[in-house]
Amino acid sequence: MIDYFRDQSEYTSLGDKSKRAYEQYLALIEAEFGEMPIGALEDRRARGDFKAFRNTFAATPRKADYVWTTIARVLSVAKDHGKLSVNVCERGGRLYESDRSEIVWTAEDIGSFCSVASIELQAALLLALWTGQRQGDLLRLTWSNYDGTYIRLRQSKGRGNDGRRRVTIPVGPPLKAALDAALNQKRSAVTILVNPFGRPWTEDGFRTSWDKAFKKTPLKDLHFHDLRGTAVTRLAPSNCSVPEIAAITGHSMATVQQILDAHYLGGRVELAESAIKKLSAVYGQGQQ
């Protein structure tokens, strides 16, 4: 069944990075369950066997979850293609919970990183702050995605019918100035973001360069992906509504609200100050 999964478009259409991630866990699963007959895969009691195997990695919850979700994905593809009548690993089974919604880059953090980062890395940071897109989508952006006014793209990740959203992002003045300046350099690369050699970044090359620059700063526990949530929290004090923010970043409105709730209820005061100013404008002239 694992070999069947590897032959299907759900796997073959993945990027090299995703395939490498899958292969790490497919090898573990194949070593443990490679001889398991199809009939046993359809027996609901197999769910207990798969969970027991997952639990052998409980000391590293994220690894345990990757093992579980990989099994579930193999069975899901097999079921979808009619090879299995049931996926015994549907729903549940995760051990690790990660919530970085409160973690954002402050203006000081951004300044600290830019003070040591190359122009190419600063360009990636600027693009992330003004679009709220994922790292992979930004690295794949080409000049055909930019028309001088808007950046248009189809996001690479998502769930269900809401996945792979198409977003159209008006380009703000600082980003437009940077993009237009890059265009005037008449670079040969088709991608907007390039490495110091003027060539498109590989994902591994970008991560390595980003991490090297980050280690030169005093910053801790900040990821590139946190710039996505940072973009949300920069839009909110600018009087953007939740639907407006979601239209730019491609988040669901529920996710945007979750980020804002976690961030502002976690200690930020910009919205509270704005609210009191508005209240004072109405009731601040000698009224109670």
Coordinates of C-alpha atoms in Angstrom, one line a residue:
M1 CA 0.0 0.0 0.0
I2 CA 2.9 2.3 0.6
D3 CA 4.3 1.6 -2.9
Y4 CA 0.8 2.3 -4.2
F5 CA 0.8 5.6 -2.4
R6 CA 4.2 6.6 -3.9
D7 CA 2.8 6.0 -7.4
Q8 CA -0.2 8.3 -7.0
S9 CA -0.4 12.0 -8.0
E10 CA -1.0 12.9 -4.3
Y11 CA 2.6 12.0 -3.8
T12 CA 4.3 12.4 -7.1
S13 CA 3.0 16.1 -7.4
L14 CA 4.8 17.0 -4.1
G15 CA 7.9 19.1 -4.0
D16 CA 11.2 17.5 -3.2
K17 CA 11.2 18.8 0.4
S18 CA 7.8 17.3 1.1
K19 CA 8.8 14.0 -0.5
R20 CA 11.9 13.8 1.7
A21 CA 9.7 14.5 4.8
Y22 CA 7.3 11.7 3.8
E23 CA 10.1 9.2 3.0
Q24 CA 11.5 9.5 6.5
Y25 CA 8.2 8.4 8.0
L26 CA 7.2 6.0 5.3
A27 CA 10.4 4.0 6.0
L28 CA 9.6 3.7 9.7
I29 CA 6.0 2.6 8.9
E30 CA 7.1 0.2 6.2
A31 CA 9.6 -1.5 8.6
E32 CA 6.9 -2.0 11.2
F33 CA 3.8 -2.8 9.0
G34 CA 5.2 -3.6 5.6
E35 CA 3.9 -7.2 5.7
M36 CA 0.4 -6.3 7.0
P37 CA -2.3 -7.7 4.7
I38 CA -5.0 -5.4 3.2
G39 CA -7.7 -7.2 5.1
A40 CA -6.0 -6.3 8.4
L41 CA -5.7 -2.7 7.3
E42 CA -9.5 -2.6 7.0
D43 CA -10.0 -4.1 10.4
R44 CA -10.9 -1.2 12.8
R45 CA -8.8 -2.9 15.5
A46 CA -5.8 -1.9 13.4
R47 CA -6.2 1.6 14.7
G48 CA -5.0 0.4 18.1
D49 CA -1.9 -1.1 16.5
F50 CA -1.2 2.2 14.7
K51 CA -1.7 4.2 17.8
A52 CA 0.6 1.9 19.8
F53 CA 3.3 2.4 17.2
R54 CA 2.8 6.1 17.3
N55 CA 3.1 6.0 21.1
T56 CA 6.6 4.5 20.8
F57 CA 7.6 8.0 19.7
A58 CA 5.7 9.8 22.5
A59 CA 9.0 11.3 23.9
T60 CA 9.0 13.4 20.7
P61 CA 5.3 14.4 20.2
R62 CA 5.9 16.1 16.9
K63 CA 7.6 13.0 15.4
A64 CA 4.8 10.8 16.8
D65 CA 2.2 13.0 15.1
Y66 CA 4.1 12.9 11.8
V67 CA 4.1 9.1 12.0
W68 CA 0.4 9.1 12.6
T69 CA -0.5 11.6 10.0
T70 CA 1.6 9.8 7.4
I71 CA -0.2 6.5 8.1
A72 CA -3.5 8.3 7.9
R73 CA -2.5 9.9 4.5
V74 CA -1.5 6.6 3.0
L75 CA -4.8 5.0 4.0
S76 CA -6.8 8.1 2.9
V77 CA -5.3 7.9 -0.6
A78 CA -5.9 4.2 -0.8
K79 CA -9.5 4.7 0.3
D80 CA -10.1 7.5 -2.1
H81 CA -8.8 5.4 -5.0
G82 CA -11.0 2.4 -4.0
K83 CA -8.2 0.2 -2.7
L84 CA -9.6 0.3 0.9
S85 CA -13.2 0.5 2.1
V86 CA -12.3 2.3 5.3
N87 CA -9.5 4.5 6.7
V88 CA -9.1 3.4 10.3
C89 CA -6.9 6.4 11.1
E90 CA -9.4 9.1 10.2
R91 CA -9.7 11.9 12.7
G92 CA -7.8 12.3 16.0
G93 CA -4.6 10.8 17.1
R94 CA -2.4 13.9 17.5
L95 CA -0.2 14.4 20.5
Y96 CA 1.5 17.7 19.8
E97 CA -0.3 21.0 19.9
S98 CA 1.5 24.1 18.7
D99 CA 0.1 27.6 19.1
R100 CA 2.3 30.5 17.9
S101 CA -0.5 32.9 17.5
E102 CA 0.9 35.2 20.3
I103 CA 4.4 35.2 18.8
V104 CA 5.0 38.1 16.4
W105 CA 8.0 40.2 15.2
T106 CA 8.1 43.6 16.8
A107 CA 9.6 46.7 15.1
E108 CA 12.7 46.2 17.3
D109 CA 13.0 42.5 16.2
I110 CA 12.7 43.5 12.5
G111 CA 15.3 46.2 12.9
S112 CA 17.7 43.8 14.7
F113 CA 17.4 41.2 12.0
C114 CA 17.8 43.7 9.1
S115 CA 20.9 45.1 10.7
V116 CA 22.7 41.8 10.0
A117 CA 20.7 40.4 7.1
S118 CA 21.7 40.6 3.4
I119 CA 19.7 42.7 1.0
E120 CA 18.2 39.5 -0.4
L121 CA 16.9 38.4 3.0
Q122 CA 15.6 41.8 3.9
A123 CA 13.6 41.7 0.6
A124 CA 12.0 38.4 1.7
L125 CA 11.1 39.9 5.1
L126 CA 9.6 43.0 3.5
L127 CA 7.5 40.8 1.1
A128 CA 6.3 38.7 4.0
L129 CA 5.3 41.7 6.2
W130 CA 3.4 43.3 3.4
T131 CA 1.6 40.2 2.0
G132 CA 1.3 37.8 5.0
Q133 CA 2.1 34.8 2.7
R134 CA 4.0 31.6 3.5
Q135 CA 7.7 31.3 2.9
G136 CA 7.3 28.7 0.1
D137 CA 4.8 30.8 -1.8
L138 CA 7.0 33.9 -1.5
L139 CA 10.0 32.0 -2.8
R140 CA 8.0 30.8 -5.8
L141 CA 6.6 34.2 -6.7
T142 CA 7.6 35.3 -10.2
W143 CA 7.4 38.7 -11.9
S144 CA 4.4 37.5 -13.7
N145 CA 2.6 37.5 -10.4
Y146 CA 3.2 41.3 -10.1
D147 CA 1.6 43.8 -12.4
G148 CA 2.8 47.0 -10.8
T149 CA -0.3 47.3 -8.6
Y150 CA -1.2 43.9 -7.4
I151 CA 0.4 40.6 -6.5
R152 CA -1.7 37.7 -7.5
L153 CA -1.1 34.1 -6.5
R154 CA -2.6 30.8 -5.6
Q155 CA -1.5 29.6 -2.2
S156 CA 0.2 26.2 -2.1
K157 CA -1.4 25.0 1.2
G158 CA -4.8 24.7 2.6
R159 CA -7.5 22.3 3.8
G160 CA -10.6 21.1 2.1
N161 CA -12.5 23.3 -0.3
D162 CA -10.9 26.4 1.3
G163 CA -7.4 25.2 0.4
R164 CA -5.1 26.7 -2.2
R165 CA -6.9 30.1 -2.1
R166 CA -6.3 32.6 -4.8
V167 CA -5.4 36.0 -3.3
T168 CA -5.0 39.4 -4.9
I169 CA -2.9 41.7 -2.8
P170 CA -2.7 45.5 -3.4
V171 CA 1.0 46.4 -3.1
G172 CA 1.7 49.1 -0.5
P173 CA 4.2 51.9 -1.2
P174 CA 7.3 50.5 0.6
L175 CA 6.9 47.2 -1.1
K176 CA 6.1 48.7 -4.5
A177 CA 9.3 50.9 -4.3
A178 CA 11.4 47.8 -3.6
L179 CA 9.8 45.7 -6.3
D180 CA 10.0 48.5 -8.9
A181 CA 13.7 49.1 -8.0
A182 CA 14.4 45.3 -8.5
L183 CA 12.6 45.4 -11.8
N184 CA 14.7 48.3 -13.0
Q185 CA 17.8 46.2 -12.4
K186 CA 16.7 43.9 -15.3
R187 CA 17.6 40.7 -13.4
S188 CA 17.6 37.5 -15.4
A189 CA 15.8 35.4 -12.7
V190 CA 12.1 35.0 -13.1
T191 CA 11.5 34.9 -9.4
I192 CA 11.0 38.0 -7.4
L193 CA 13.2 36.8 -4.6
V194 CA 16.7 35.8 -5.5
N195 CA 19.9 34.7 -3.6
P196 CA 23.1 36.7 -3.5
F197 CA 24.1 35.2 -6.9
G198 CA 20.9 36.5 -8.5
R199 CA 19.4 33.1 -8.9
P200 CA 16.1 31.7 -7.5
W201 CA 16.4 30.5 -3.9
T202 CA 16.1 26.9 -3.1
E203 CA 14.0 26.3 0.0
D204 CA 17.0 24.7 1.8
G205 CA 19.3 27.5 0.7
F206 CA 16.9 30.2 1.9
R207 CA 16.4 28.5 5.3
T208 CA 20.2 28.1 5.8
S209 CA 20.9 31.7 4.9
W210 CA 18.0 32.9 7.1
D211 CA 19.1 30.9 10.1
K212 CA 22.8 32.0 9.7
A213 CA 21.6 35.7 9.8
F214 CA 19.2 35.1 12.6
K215 CA 21.9 33.5 14.8
K216 CA 23.9 36.8 14.5
T217 CA 21.1 38.6 16.4
P218 CA 20.1 38.4 20.0
L219 CA 16.6 37.3 19.0
K220 CA 15.1 34.1 20.3
D221 CA 12.1 31.9 19.4
L222 CA 11.1 33.7 16.2
H223 CA 10.5 31.9 12.9
F224 CA 10.0 33.2 9.4
H225 CA 6.5 31.8 9.5
D226 CA 5.7 34.1 12.5
L227 CA 5.9 37.0 10.0
R228 CA 2.6 35.7 8.6
G229 CA 0.8 36.4 11.9
T230 CA 2.8 39.6 12.3
A231 CA 1.3 40.8 9.1
V232 CA -2.2 40.2 10.6
T233 CA -1.4 42.2 13.7
R234 CA 0.1 45.1 11.7
L235 CA -3.1 45.3 9.6
A236 CA -5.5 45.4 12.6
P237 CA -4.3 48.7 14.2
S238 CA -4.6 50.2 10.7
N239 CA -8.4 49.9 11.1
C240 CA -8.6 46.8 8.8
S241 CA -11.5 44.6 9.5
V242 CA -11.2 40.8 9.9
P243 CA -12.6 40.2 6.3
E244 CA -10.2 42.7 4.9
I245 CA -7.2 41.1 6.6
A246 CA -8.3 37.6 5.5
A247 CA -8.6 38.9 1.9
I248 CA -4.9 39.8 2.0
T249 CA -3.3 36.9 3.9
G250 CA -5.6 34.2 2.7
H251 CA -6.3 33.0 6.3
S252 CA -9.8 32.0 7.2
M253 CA -11.6 34.7 9.1
A254 CA -11.7 32.4 12.1
T255 CA -7.9 32.1 12.0
V256 CA -7.4 35.9 11.7
Q257 CA -9.7 36.4 14.7
Q258 CA -7.7 33.7 16.7
I259 CA -4.5 35.5 16.0
L260 CA -5.9 38.9 16.9
D261 CA -7.5 37.5 20.1
A262 CA -4.3 35.9 21.2
H263 CA -2.2 38.9 20.4
Y264 CA -4.2 41.7 21.7
L265 CA -5.6 39.9 24.7
G266 CA -2.1 38.9 25.4
G267 CA -0.9 42.4 26.2
R268 CA -0.8 44.6 23.2
V269 CA -2.7 47.9 23.7
E270 CA -2.9 49.6 20.3
L271 CA -6.6 48.7 19.8
A272 CA -7.5 49.5 23.4
E273 CA -5.8 53.0 23.0
S274 CA -7.7 53.5 19.7
A275 CA -11.0 52.6 21.4
I276 CA -10.5 55.0 24.3
K277 CA -9.6 57.8 21.9
K278 CA -12.9 57.2 20.1
L279 CA -14.8 57.0 23.4
S280 CA -13.1 60.2 24.6
A281 CA -14.1 62.0 21.4
V282 CA -17.8 61.3 22.2
Y283 CA -17.9 61.4 26.0
G284 CA -14.7 63.2 27.0
Q285 CA -16.1 66.8 27.2
G286 CA -17.3 66.9 30.8
Q287 CA -19.6 63.9 30.5
Q288 CA -19.6 60.9 32.7

